[in-house]
Each structure stands twice: as structure tokens, then as C-alpha cells.
Tab-separated table of C-alpha atoms in Angstrom:
chain	number	residue	atom	x	y	z
R	29	MET	CA	-16.478	-64.629	-69.150
R	30	THR	CA	-18.413	-67.501	-70.529
R	31	ALA	CA	-19.282	-66.823	-74.123
R	32	GLN	CA	-22.993	-66.945	-73.331
R	33	GLY	CA	-22.702	-64.786	-70.263
R	34	ALA	CA	-20.817	-62.025	-72.108
R	35	ALA	CA	-23.068	-61.946	-75.049
R	36	GLY	CA	-23.201	-58.380	-76.279
R	37	SER	CA	-23.218	-56.527	-73.128
R	38	ALA	CA	-20.400	-53.964	-72.582
R	39	GLN	CA	-20.652	-54.388	-68.804
R	40	ASN	CA	-19.954	-58.094	-69.122
R	41	ARG	CA	-16.813	-57.637	-71.209
R	42	TYR	CA	-13.537	-58.303	-69.509
R	43	GLY	CA	-11.487	-56.435	-72.088
R	44	VAL	CA	-7.753	-56.780	-72.397
R	45	GLY	CA	-5.762	-58.789	-69.923
R	46	ILE	CA	-2.273	-60.480	-69.575
R	47	GLY	CA	-1.268	-63.992	-68.382
R	48	TRP	CA	-0.207	-63.969	-64.794
R	49	ARG	CA	3.384	-65.198	-64.239
R	50	ARG	CA	5.523	-64.949	-61.103
R	51	GLU	CA	8.187	-62.930	-62.898
R	52	ILE	CA	5.736	-60.182	-63.916
R	53	ALA	CA	3.309	-60.484	-60.992
R	54	GLY	CA	4.095	-56.860	-59.899
R	55	PHE	CA	3.564	-55.545	-63.358
R	56	VAL	CA	0.164	-57.382	-63.677
R	57	ALA	CA	-0.931	-56.180	-60.224
R	58	GLY	CA	-0.113	-52.645	-61.181
R	59	LEU	CA	-2.468	-52.578	-64.246
R	60	PRO	CA	-5.237	-50.214	-63.234
R	61	GLY	CA	-7.855	-51.427	-65.729
R	62	LEU	CA	-7.250	-55.122	-65.434
R	63	ARG	CA	-10.342	-57.278	-65.162
R	64	PHE	CA	-9.114	-60.684	-66.030
R	65	THR	CA	-5.977	-62.799	-66.108
R	66	GLU	CA	-4.985	-66.370	-66.556
R	67	VAL	CA	-2.633	-68.653	-64.671
R	68	VAL	CA	-1.060	-71.956	-65.720
R	69	ALA	CA	-2.968	-74.492	-63.519
R	70	GLU	CA	0.064	-76.781	-63.182
R	71	SER	CA	2.039	-73.921	-61.643
R	72	LEU	CA	-0.309	-73.845	-58.722
R	73	PRO	CA	0.030	-76.232	-55.804
R	74	GLY	CA	-2.587	-78.958	-55.284
R	75	ARG	CA	-3.665	-78.509	-51.657
R	76	GLY	CA	-3.485	-76.191	-48.702
R	77	PRO	CA	-3.420	-72.425	-48.817
R	78	GLY	CA	-1.411	-72.651	-52.001
R	79	ILE	CA	-2.510	-69.713	-54.129
R	80	PRO	CA	0.351	-67.231	-54.439
R	81	ASP	CA	-0.315	-64.017	-52.501
R	82	GLY	CA	-0.249	-61.800	-55.576
R	83	LEU	CA	-2.788	-64.016	-57.325
R	84	ALA	CA	-5.058	-64.079	-54.313
R	85	ALA	CA	-4.953	-60.315	-54.018
R	86	LEU	CA	-6.077	-60.025	-57.647
R	87	ARG	CA	-8.911	-62.496	-56.990
R	88	ASP	CA	-9.980	-60.563	-53.900
R	89	ARG	CA	-10.125	-57.304	-55.854
R	90	GLY	CA	-12.527	-58.951	-58.350
R	91	VAL	CA	-10.165	-59.754	-61.198
R	92	ALA	CA	-11.423	-62.889	-63.005
R	93	ILE	CA	-8.704	-65.536	-63.026
R	94	VAL	CA	-8.851	-68.422	-65.439
R	95	PRO	CA	-6.763	-71.646	-64.614
R	96	HIS	CA	-5.167	-72.709	-67.894
R	97	GLY	CA	-4.149	-76.310	-68.093
R	98	VAL	CA	-1.189	-77.484	-70.203
R	99	ARG	CA	-0.752	-81.072	-69.058
R	100	LEU	CA	-4.112	-82.804	-69.308
R	101	SER	CA	-3.330	-84.293	-72.684
R	102	LEU	CA	-7.018	-84.150	-73.780
R	103	GLY	CA	-5.917	-85.263	-77.263
R	104	GLY	CA	-4.172	-88.423	-75.998
R	105	ALA	CA	-5.648	-91.816	-76.972
R	106	GLU	CA	-5.324	-92.710	-73.254
R	107	ALA	CA	-7.977	-91.555	-70.817
R	108	VAL	CA	-7.267	-88.281	-68.985
R	109	ASP	CA	-5.693	-88.741	-65.464
R	110	PRO	CA	-8.439	-88.153	-62.909
R	111	ALA	CA	-5.896	-86.510	-60.567
R	112	ARG	CA	-4.999	-83.936	-63.158
R	113	VAL	CA	-8.680	-83.253	-63.777
R	114	ALA	CA	-9.255	-82.925	-60.004
R	115	HIS	CA	-6.424	-80.421	-59.772
R	116	LEU	CA	-7.925	-78.202	-62.468
R	117	ALA	CA	-11.252	-78.366	-60.708
R	118	HIS	CA	-9.506	-77.475	-57.405
R	119	CYS	CA	-7.854	-74.462	-59.109
R	120	ALA	CA	-11.216	-73.317	-60.438
R	121	VAL	CA	-12.757	-73.380	-56.865
R	122	ALA	CA	-9.731	-71.795	-55.218
R	123	LEU	CA	-9.613	-68.981	-57.662
R	124	THR	CA	-13.437	-68.637	-57.889
R	125	ALA	CA	-12.792	-68.912	-61.683
R	126	PRO	CA	-15.546	-68.284	-64.235
R	127	LEU	CA	-14.171	-71.050	-66.475
R	128	VAL	CA	-11.035	-73.176	-67.051
R	129	SER	CA	-9.246	-73.885	-70.338
R	130	GLU	CA	-7.035	-76.588	-71.890
R	131	HIS	CA	-5.585	-77.534	-75.206
R	132	ILE	CA	-6.630	-79.816	-78.071
R	133	ALA	CA	-3.357	-81.555	-77.996
R	134	PHE	CA	-1.531	-84.411	-76.454
R	135	VAL	CA	1.583	-84.084	-74.219
R	136	ARG	CA	2.368	-87.690	-73.360
R	137	ALA	CA	2.005	-91.207	-74.845
R	138	GLY	CA	3.203	-94.601	-73.923
R	139	GLY	CA	4.501	-93.346	-70.573
R	140	THR	CA	6.793	-90.674	-72.101
R	141	GLU	CA	6.312	-87.046	-71.592
R	142	ALA	CA	6.808	-84.820	-74.648
R	143	GLY	CA	7.163	-81.678	-72.459
R	144	HIS	CA	5.119	-79.800	-75.024
R	145	LEU	CA	1.792	-79.609	-76.807
R	146	LEU	CA	1.726	-81.961	-79.778
R	147	PRO	CA	-0.929	-82.040	-82.612
R	148	VAL	CA	-3.377	-84.784	-82.850
R	149	PRO	CA	-4.293	-86.303	-86.222
R	150	ARG	CA	-7.300	-84.612	-87.710
R	151	SER	CA	-9.223	-87.886	-88.008
R	152	ARG	CA	-12.577	-89.277	-86.895
R	153	ASP	CA	-10.971	-91.611	-84.439
R	154	ALA	CA	-8.939	-88.816	-82.900
R	155	VAL	CA	-12.030	-86.649	-82.630
R	156	ASP	CA	-13.793	-89.532	-80.749
R	157	ALA	CA	-10.829	-89.865	-78.379
R	158	ILE	CA	-10.735	-86.115	-77.705
R	159	VAL	CA	-14.509	-85.923	-77.187
R	160	ASP	CA	-14.395	-88.828	-74.662
R	161	ASN	CA	-11.598	-86.962	-72.674
R	162	VAL	CA	-13.356	-83.642	-72.774
R	163	LEU	CA	-16.555	-85.200	-71.506
R	164	ARG	CA	-14.731	-87.001	-68.674
R	165	THR	CA	-13.143	-83.691	-67.762
R	166	GLN	CA	-16.259	-81.635	-67.945
R	167	ALA	CA	-18.078	-84.089	-65.670
R	168	GLU	CA	-15.660	-83.132	-62.898
R	169	LEU	CA	-15.450	-79.454	-63.398
R	170	PRO	CA	-17.534	-76.932	-61.522
R	171	VAL	CA	-17.300	-74.385	-64.371
R	172	PRO	CA	-17.363	-74.438	-68.212
R	173	LEU	CA	-14.312	-75.617	-70.205
R	174	ALA	CA	-12.866	-73.629	-73.119
R	175	LEU	CA	-10.699	-75.580	-75.596
R	176	GLU	CA	-7.655	-74.086	-77.287
R	177	PRO	CA	-6.407	-75.212	-80.696
R	178	ILE	CA	-2.612	-75.282	-80.742
R	179	ALA	CA	0.080	-74.024	-83.104
R	180	ALA	CA	1.580	-77.019	-84.818
R	181	LEU	CA	4.931	-77.012	-86.684
R	182	PHE	CA	3.995	-80.254	-88.435
R	183	ASP	CA	0.803	-82.165	-89.461
R	184	TRP	CA	-0.037	-85.921	-89.425
R	185	PRO	CA	0.434	-87.565	-92.765
R	186	ASP	CA	-3.106	-88.866	-92.857
R	187	ASP	CA	-5.273	-85.891	-91.814
R	188	GLU	CA	-8.679	-86.531	-93.190
R	189	MET	CA	-10.496	-83.343	-91.928
R	190	SER	CA	-9.924	-79.636	-92.412
R	191	GLU	CA	-8.923	-77.829	-89.176
R	192	ALA	CA	-12.293	-76.011	-89.182
R	193	ASP	CA	-14.261	-79.161	-89.497
R	194	PHE	CA	-12.197	-80.920	-86.854
R	195	LEU	CA	-12.618	-78.076	-84.293
R	196	CYS	CA	-16.331	-77.465	-85.059
R	197	GLU	CA	-17.089	-81.201	-84.487
R	198	ILE	CA	-15.223	-81.277	-81.163
R	199	LEU	CA	-17.020	-78.109	-79.974
R	200	GLU	CA	-20.402	-79.236	-81.105
R	201	ARG	CA	-20.157	-82.782	-79.533
R	202	THR	CA	-18.817	-81.437	-76.223
R	203	GLY	CA	-20.621	-78.115	-75.841
R	204	ALA	CA	-17.188	-76.678	-74.832
R	205	GLU	CA	-16.345	-73.037	-75.474
R	206	LEU	CA	-13.474	-71.962	-77.631
R	207	LEU	CA	-10.240	-70.343	-76.452
R	208	LEU	CA	-9.030	-68.925	-79.718
R	209	ASP	CA	-5.274	-68.280	-79.950
R	210	ILE	CA	-5.148	-65.729	-82.707
R	211	ALA	CA	-1.306	-66.090	-82.923
R	212	ASN	CA	-1.726	-69.820	-83.394
R	213	VAL	CA	-4.224	-69.179	-86.230
R	214	TYR	CA	-1.574	-66.922	-87.759
R	215	ALA	CA	1.299	-69.341	-87.261
R	216	ASN	CA	-0.545	-72.333	-88.744
R	217	ALA	CA	-1.784	-70.406	-91.773
R	218	ARG	CA	1.645	-68.941	-92.377
R	219	ASN	CA	3.451	-72.298	-92.096
R	220	ARG	CA	0.834	-74.094	-94.178
R	221	GLY	CA	0.657	-71.321	-96.814
R	222	GLU	CA	-3.022	-70.741	-96.066
R	223	ASP	CA	-5.097	-67.617	-95.505
R	224	PRO	CA	-5.820	-67.263	-91.729
R	225	LEU	CA	-9.152	-65.582	-92.438
R	226	THR	CA	-10.430	-68.745	-94.059
R	227	LEU	CA	-10.296	-70.499	-90.689
R	228	LEU	CA	-11.762	-67.525	-88.814
R	229	ASP	CA	-14.657	-67.382	-91.192
R	230	ARG	CA	-15.490	-71.080	-90.415
R	231	LEU	CA	-15.200	-71.040	-86.703
R	232	PRO	CA	-18.185	-70.405	-84.350
R	233	LEU	CA	-16.868	-67.070	-83.180
R	234	GLU	CA	-19.873	-66.561	-80.850
R	235	ARG	CA	-18.502	-69.430	-78.763
R	236	VAL	CA	-15.141	-67.788	-78.171
R	237	ALA	CA	-14.774	-67.397	-74.404
R	238	TYR	CA	-11.464	-65.441	-74.739
R	239	VAL	CA	-8.546	-64.928	-77.040
R	240	HIS	CA	-4.784	-65.461	-76.696
R	241	VAL	CA	-2.451	-63.045	-78.324
R	242	ALA	CA	1.297	-63.758	-78.397
R	243	GLY	CA	4.478	-63.015	-80.164
R	244	GLY	CA	6.733	-65.274	-82.194
R	245	ALA	CA	9.647	-65.387	-84.569
R	246	GLU	CA	10.867	-67.174	-87.703
R	247	HIS	CA	13.506	-69.843	-87.522
R	248	ASP	CA	14.653	-71.672	-90.647
R	249	GLY	CA	11.611	-70.668	-92.602
R	250	LEU	CA	9.063	-71.650	-90.027
R	251	TYR	CA	7.160	-69.256	-87.847
R	252	HIS	CA	7.434	-70.282	-84.196
R	253	ASP	CA	4.815	-69.188	-81.602
R	254	THR	CA	7.436	-68.517	-78.965
R	255	HIS	CA	5.672	-66.265	-76.398
R	256	THR	CA	9.110	-64.680	-75.915
R	257	ASP	CA	9.115	-62.279	-78.864
R	258	ALA	CA	7.161	-59.147	-79.815
R	259	VAL	CA	3.634	-59.507	-81.140
R	260	PRO	CA	3.963	-59.038	-84.941
R	261	ALA	CA	1.820	-56.501	-86.795
R	262	GLU	CA	0.235	-59.338	-88.754
R	263	VAL	CA	-1.143	-60.870	-85.544
R	264	LEU	CA	-2.552	-57.412	-84.465
R	265	ASP	CA	-4.182	-57.173	-87.867
R	266	LEU	CA	-5.844	-60.539	-87.242
R	267	VAL	CA	-7.129	-59.267	-83.917
R	268	THR	CA	-8.808	-56.456	-85.774
R	269	ALA	CA	-10.274	-58.807	-88.412
R	270	LEU	CA	-11.559	-61.096	-85.639
R	271	CYS	CA	-13.178	-58.209	-83.777
R	272	GLU	CA	-14.784	-56.863	-86.928
R	273	ARG	CA	-16.458	-60.273	-87.298
R	274	HIS	CA	-17.348	-60.840	-83.628
R	275	ARG	CA	-15.651	-59.164	-80.721
R	276	PRO	CA	-14.820	-61.703	-77.996
R	277	PRO	CA	-15.473	-60.912	-74.318
R	278	ALA	CA	-11.739	-60.845	-73.532
R	279	LEU	CA	-8.342	-60.864	-75.134
R	280	MET	CA	-5.017	-61.446	-73.342
R	281	LEU	CA	-1.343	-61.249	-73.954
R	282	GLU	CA	0.692	-64.455	-73.371
R	283	ARG	CA	4.273	-63.772	-72.459
R	284	ASP	CA	6.370	-66.713	-71.127
R	285	GLY	CA	9.932	-65.551	-70.705
R	286	ASP	CA	12.538	-63.037	-71.858
R	287	TYR	CA	10.320	-60.547	-70.110
R	288	PRO	CA	10.814	-57.085	-71.618
R	289	ALA	CA	10.705	-53.746	-69.810
R	290	ALA	CA	7.344	-52.801	-68.280
R	291	GLN	CA	6.817	-50.069	-70.899
R	292	THR	CA	7.227	-52.507	-73.771
R	293	LEU	CA	4.614	-54.714	-72.083
R	294	ARG	CA	2.318	-51.745	-71.615
R	295	ASP	CA	2.761	-50.890	-75.279
R	296	GLU	CA	1.841	-54.349	-76.373
R	297	LEU	CA	-1.244	-54.333	-74.260
R	298	ASP	CA	-2.238	-50.947	-75.661
R	299	ALA	CA	-1.645	-52.163	-79.141
R	300	ILE	CA	-4.006	-55.200	-78.525
R	301	ALA	CA	-6.635	-52.866	-77.030
R	302	ASP	CA	-6.350	-50.525	-79.969
R	303	ALA	CA	-6.523	-53.389	-82.533
R	304	ALA	CA	-9.593	-54.857	-80.848
R	305	GLY	CA	-11.349	-51.469	-80.329
R	306	LEU	CA	-11.390	-51.908	-76.531
R	307	PRO	CA	-10.371	-49.517	-73.710
R	308	ARG	CA	-6.719	-49.603	-72.713
R	309	VAL	CA	-6.030	-51.107	-69.277
R	310	THR	CA	-2.684	-49.581	-68.650
R	311	GLY	CA	-3.769	-46.275	-67.114
T	1	MET	CA	-7.462	-95.824	-86.933
T	2	SER	CA	-8.631	-97.583	-83.818
T	3	ARG	CA	-7.943	-96.139	-80.314
T	4	GLU	CA	-5.139	-98.660	-79.752
T	5	LEU	CA	-3.571	-97.808	-83.082
T	6	LEU	CA	-3.867	-94.023	-82.281
T	7	ALA	CA	-2.179	-94.725	-78.949
T	8	GLN	CA	0.630	-96.595	-80.631
T	9	ARG	CA	1.153	-93.952	-83.197
T	10	GLN	CA	1.153	-91.144	-80.680
T	11	ALA	CA	3.668	-93.130	-78.583
T	12	ALA	CA	5.934	-93.641	-81.702
T	13	LEU	CA	5.762	-89.894	-82.455
T	14	VAL	CA	6.675	-88.832	-78.894
T	15	ALA	CA	9.567	-91.367	-78.872
T	16	ALA	CA	10.870	-89.829	-82.132
T	17	ILE	CA	10.628	-86.302	-80.887
T	18	VAL	CA	12.132	-86.685	-77.359
T	19	ALA	CA	13.782	-90.121	-77.135
T	20	GLY	CA	15.738	-90.489	-80.364
T	21	ALA	CA	13.567	-93.115	-81.960
T	22	PRO	CA	13.118	-93.203	-85.700
T	23	LEU	CA	10.411	-91.004	-87.159
T	24	PRO	CA	7.307	-92.887	-88.187
T	25	PRO	CA	6.755	-92.936	-91.969
T	26	GLY	CA	4.818	-90.145	-93.712
T	27	PHE	CA	5.742	-87.210	-91.430
T	28	ASP	CA	7.656	-84.306	-92.925
T	29	GLU	CA	11.041	-84.789	-91.340
T	30	PRO	CA	12.334	-81.132	-91.467
T	31	SER	CA	9.126	-79.975	-89.870
T	32	VAL	CA	9.154	-82.493	-87.052
T	33	ARG	CA	12.842	-81.751	-86.488
T	34	ALA	CA	11.983	-78.084	-86.224
T	35	ALA	CA	9.480	-78.967	-83.573
T	36	SER	CA	11.936	-81.175	-81.805
T	37	ASP	CA	14.601	-78.465	-81.820
T	38	ALA	CA	12.164	-75.816	-80.493
T	39	LEU	CA	11.308	-78.226	-77.754
T	40	MET	CA	14.889	-78.658	-76.846
T	41	ARG	CA	15.403	-74.828	-76.703
T	42	LYS	CA	12.380	-74.505	-74.443
T	43	ARG	CA	13.535	-77.331	-72.175
T	44	THR	CA	17.070	-75.906	-71.979
T	45	GLY	CA	15.615	-72.566	-70.907
T	46	GLU	CA	13.375	-74.088	-68.294
T	47	VAL	CA	16.172	-76.106	-66.674
T	48	ALA	CA	18.333	-72.952	-66.726
T	49	GLY	CA	15.545	-71.127	-64.832
T	50	VAL	CA	15.348	-73.759	-62.126
T	51	TRP	CA	19.109	-74.358	-61.957
T	52	PRO	CA	20.641	-70.889	-62.527
T	53	ALA	CA	23.993	-71.623	-60.851
T	54	LEU	CA	24.435	-74.792	-62.948
T	55	CYS	CA	23.628	-72.891	-66.145
T	56	ALA	CA	26.003	-70.024	-65.109
T	57	SER	CA	28.780	-72.439	-64.272
T	58	LEU	CA	28.839	-73.826	-67.827
T	59	GLY	CA	28.507	-70.376	-69.385
T	60	PRO	CA	28.535	-70.415	-73.182
T	61	GLN	CA	28.696	-74.214	-73.119
T	62	TRP	CA	25.296	-74.601	-71.391
T	63	ASN	CA	23.144	-74.886	-74.399
T	64	GLY	CA	25.371	-77.371	-76.118
T	65	SER	CA	26.109	-79.456	-73.007
T	66	PHE	CA	22.518	-79.624	-72.043
T	67	ALA	CA	21.409	-80.582	-75.565
T	68	ALA	CA	24.079	-83.257	-75.739
T	69	TRP	CA	23.075	-84.758	-72.361
T	70	ALA	CA	19.319	-84.510	-73.172
T	71	ASP	CA	19.577	-86.109	-76.563
T	72	GLY	CA	17.547	-89.306	-76.303
T	73	ARG	CA	16.447	-88.632	-72.727
T	74	PRO	CA	12.813	-87.683	-72.485
T	75	PRO	CA	12.019	-84.554	-70.381
T	76	ARG	CA	11.287	-85.320	-66.720
T	77	GLY	CA	10.588	-81.739	-65.778
T	78	ALA	CA	13.113	-78.946	-65.174
T	79	LEU	CA	13.873	-79.864	-61.500
T	80	ARG	CA	14.762	-83.531	-62.414
T	81	ASP	CA	16.443	-82.799	-65.662
T	82	GLY	CA	18.756	-80.277	-63.993
T	83	TRP	CA	19.294	-82.577	-61.014
T	84	ASP	CA	20.290	-85.494	-63.240
T	85	ILE	CA	22.734	-83.533	-65.337
T	86	ALA	CA	24.207	-81.751	-62.229
T	87	ARG	CA	24.830	-85.160	-60.591
T	88	SER	CA	26.414	-86.515	-63.832
T	89	ILE	CA	28.787	-83.475	-63.965
T	90	ALA	CA	29.411	-83.651	-60.208
T	91	ALA	CA	30.466	-87.342	-60.656
T	92	THR	CA	33.228	-86.319	-62.981
T	93	GLY	CA	34.401	-83.642	-60.516
T	94	ASP	CA	33.671	-80.801	-62.856
T	95	LEU	CA	30.871	-79.064	-61.091
T	96	GLY	CA	31.730	-75.380	-60.266
T	97	PRO	CA	31.497	-74.220	-56.640
T	98	ALA	CA	28.239	-72.282	-56.913
T	99	ALA	CA	26.606	-75.092	-58.890
T	100	ALA	CA	27.825	-77.560	-56.216
T	101	VAL	CA	26.143	-75.413	-53.504
T	102	GLU	CA	22.930	-75.338	-55.608
T	103	LEU	CA	22.977	-79.046	-56.074
T	104	ALA	CA	23.619	-79.551	-52.304
T	105	GLU	CA	20.722	-77.371	-51.410
T	106	ARG	CA	18.400	-79.561	-53.330
T	107	GLU	CA	20.019	-82.692	-51.912
T	108	VAL	CA	19.443	-81.632	-48.315
T	109	ALA	CA	15.900	-80.501	-49.031
T	110	TRP	CA	14.641	-83.390	-51.125
T	111	ARG	CA	15.043	-87.167	-51.248
T	112	TYR	CA	15.638	-88.085	-54.912
T	113	ASP	CA	16.835	-91.523	-56.101
T	114	GLY	CA	16.989	-90.498	-59.804
T	115	VAL	CA	14.083	-92.779	-60.626
T	116	ALA	CA	10.935	-91.530	-58.805
T	117	ALA	CA	9.830	-87.985	-58.380
T	118	PRO	CA	11.750	-86.120	-55.576
T	119	ARG	CA	10.144	-86.013	-52.156
T	120	ARG	CA	10.754	-83.374	-49.447
T	121	ARG	CA	12.990	-84.359	-46.542
T	122	TRP	CA	12.140	-83.239	-43.036
T	123	ALA	CA	15.873	-82.565	-42.428
T	124	GLY	CA	19.151	-83.116	-43.992
T	125	ALA	CA	22.840	-82.139	-43.942
T	126	ARG	CA	25.530	-82.079	-46.598
T	127	ARG	CA	29.106	-80.922	-46.993
T	128	VAL	CA	29.666	-78.204	-49.617
T	129	PRO	CA	32.838	-76.436	-50.612
T	130	GLY	CA	33.896	-74.461	-47.604
T	131	GLY	CA	31.374	-75.617	-45.172
T	132	LEU	CA	28.158	-77.512	-44.389
T	133	LEU	CA	24.489	-77.113	-45.376
T	134	LEU	CA	21.814	-78.001	-42.861
T	135	GLN	CA	18.113	-78.205	-43.696
T	136	VAL	CA	15.321	-78.499	-41.159
T	137	ALA	CA	11.559	-78.213	-42.038
T	138	GLY	CA	12.258	-76.368	-45.282
T	139	ARG	CA	14.825	-73.890	-43.915
T	140	VAL	CA	18.423	-74.182	-45.039
T	141	TRP	CA	21.395	-72.908	-43.163
T	142	ARG	CA	25.008	-72.850	-44.427
T	143	SER	CA	27.893	-72.887	-42.016
T	144	VAL	CA	30.198	-69.759	-42.030
T	145	ARG	CA	33.288	-71.923	-41.945
T	146	PRO	CA	33.891	-75.637	-41.432
T	147	GLY	CA	33.890	-76.441	-37.717
T	148	GLY	CA	33.026	-72.818	-36.915
T	149	ASN	CA	30.739	-71.844	-34.239
T	150	GLY	CA	28.330	-69.797	-36.336
T	151	LEU	CA	25.595	-70.984	-38.581
T	152	GLY	CA	24.436	-68.217	-40.871
T	153	ARG	CA	20.886	-68.450	-42.207
T	154	PHE	CA	21.385	-69.009	-45.900
T	155	SER	CA	17.850	-69.399	-47.381
T	156	SER	CA	14.578	-70.873	-46.637
């Protein structure tokens, strides 16, 4: 599913998928048209047979599986932990993954874990730190790396670059692909009072390896990208707007708790497929 | 901003979000608080997922109790967070029976000193309300009754 590998050809498209989670493993395995999924890399064991049976069965039937890291802390001022990079590489090999992905964010600093993805300042020095960490990571990976910009509820006080300039420079200097989370684009634009299309129009959409779609909800005037609520119509409209500009090789639903009935998940997957102009994978 | 200054500023922000330190100047306080609150909700849910009996034993007080306990304590992962709060409740004698069994299952299966990450034990035994837990090579048995002659396989 590398952006280059999928260029234009309908046969190379992975279409619509959903993130693999233990709680919905049966549902995911039962999707007749599924061609790709993603698994949180840190949820997989480091050595030994390790890969859960359900995931191995998907791999063995030809479903592409992308290990998705959440703890590398690529945006940290400190160098990435080689053991964490090695784990991501191990996951890629064990799953015969076409690529791996991680976030443009930091999750720990000064020895304290935040337990969450935090935004980095959009500054030249932060870009340098991220680029160094991405290059260190790429050097150890057997497959391409796609970088995901996060949803941030706050910004740093001294941001000196626009989000588009910040992301474009990181992608350009690292050669990494883009994991575009369209719900994050929506959340950030809504919380900053901006137009999400402004960012879409400035990003290198031909470098999008795949797209995350997720639900969220408003709390106290801010939109939270919760992954536990329904996908709002505005996010589906953005999927359509994205695909009108450049249809990515793959789009997937991220659901991380409060799992709804199977029919509700099927309806969400169908809605994403319809919004993207792709075949439904549910039957 | 140099790399060292970036490191210091990131550390100060993390400390403000999860360890109760003051928010560095310039940040929008309500927005950072919203992020901090969202993080606490997520953390509470994750611990409940790993420690279901502990969560159930506190019922409607779970969210508030966990948030009060976790305030100023950086997250150490759902297993350790739940373990630490379960031990602190157990120390006051207020841990419900099902939550006590849940805690005992972890205690027989892992060696955890409250400081370093838990490590698996080869074997262990521990008293629980109404019996005994025995763990060997990852399998856990619970005695049917104290001093009884039957060990029923409990879980593995």
C-alpha cells in the first residue's frame, strides 16, 4: 500500500478497512471484502510466536496488516529508543507488512510518560528533532514509514510555522509517506476555527499511504477525537472532498472502545466506502 | 529553541499534564486542561479494562476514586496503575471480595515491587477470601474450600 506502489491502479487499491482490535477480531475476520487492516504495534508481543491467531489468519489469507506505533515518541527532543524501533521492525517482519506507521507527536519527556500523543511545537528546532528521529527509525525498518499528524486540543504558544509547512518539511526531509487522519484534520480545524480544506489543499496528497477515519464528540466546546463515538457526517464529507482531490490507496475506520453492534460498524464502513466512492467490504 | 531547551519544555508540559506541576507560561490553560481531562478519562477506562473486578467493586465511585488517586501520579500503564490503586485500597481493608481475588491472581502470577515493571513468576501461592490461589507456569488454580482436598482449575 505504499503511496508509490498504489499509484492509480485499481488492482493495487486496498479500499476500505478497519483497525484490528481483540474485542472486534471476529467482526474484522468476518468482513468478506477486507484487504487491509492495522494493528497497534505495542499491543503485539516482542518475541516468539506472539502474533494472535486471528491476526495471523488474516495475514495468511492475504490481508495486508500495518503495524501502527503509538509509543515511539518521534516528536520527542530525546532520541528514539532503539528497542522500540526494533519492536516496530519485528512487527513488520512478523506480519509481512507493506509499511509501518507512527505519529508526529511525543508521548514522554524527562522520564515521565504522558500516556497520550502530545503535540510538538511547530518550530524549526522541533522539525530538526523529528527529522533526526524519523531518519534513525527508517534506518532500522525493512519497509517504508508513514507519519500521522495528530489531533491536538492545544497548541504551543510560540508556533512559528503553519501546520501545512511543518508537515511538508518533515515529509520532504525524511521521504516518509503520510498517514492522513481525516478526523484529526476535521478536529483541529474545528477547534482552531479554520477551514479543513485549506490544509487538505496544501498537503502532498499523492504521498498519502492510507487514511484514518474516526468518530468523536464535543465536550465543553472542544471537539474530541475519541474513537469511541460515531463518525460525524462532517468527517464523511471530508472523506469525499479528499477523494475528489486524490483518492488514497486505502481508508480505514479506527474504533477503540465502546464497541457498537456489528451492524452499526458495518454501516460505518459502508458510509466510508460510499463517501470515498469505493466498493463496500461488508458483503 | 535548542534541542536541550525543547527537551526541558516538553518535560515541563508533560509534568503539568500528568503530574500536577504548574502549566508553563503562554499555553491556553482551558485547552490544556481539556487535554488533561480527556487523558484522565482514557486512562480510567483503560485501567477498568485491565482490572474489571476492581472497577466493578467501586461501582459509581470508580471514576472519581481513580481520578483522585491518579491526580499527580503519572500513568505507568493500566496494569501497574490498577495494581497500585488496588494495593492501596487493600491496605485499608476496603477491597471487595472479587477485586481481592483479581489482585491475588496478579500477585501469584507476577513479581511486582511497585517500582519496576512486573515480572512473571514461575510459581506462586496466595490466600484469598474463602481459599487459596496457586499458580504454576502461568496456570492458576483456586482451591474449592480452605483445607479441602480439591483444587479446581480456575483460569490459565
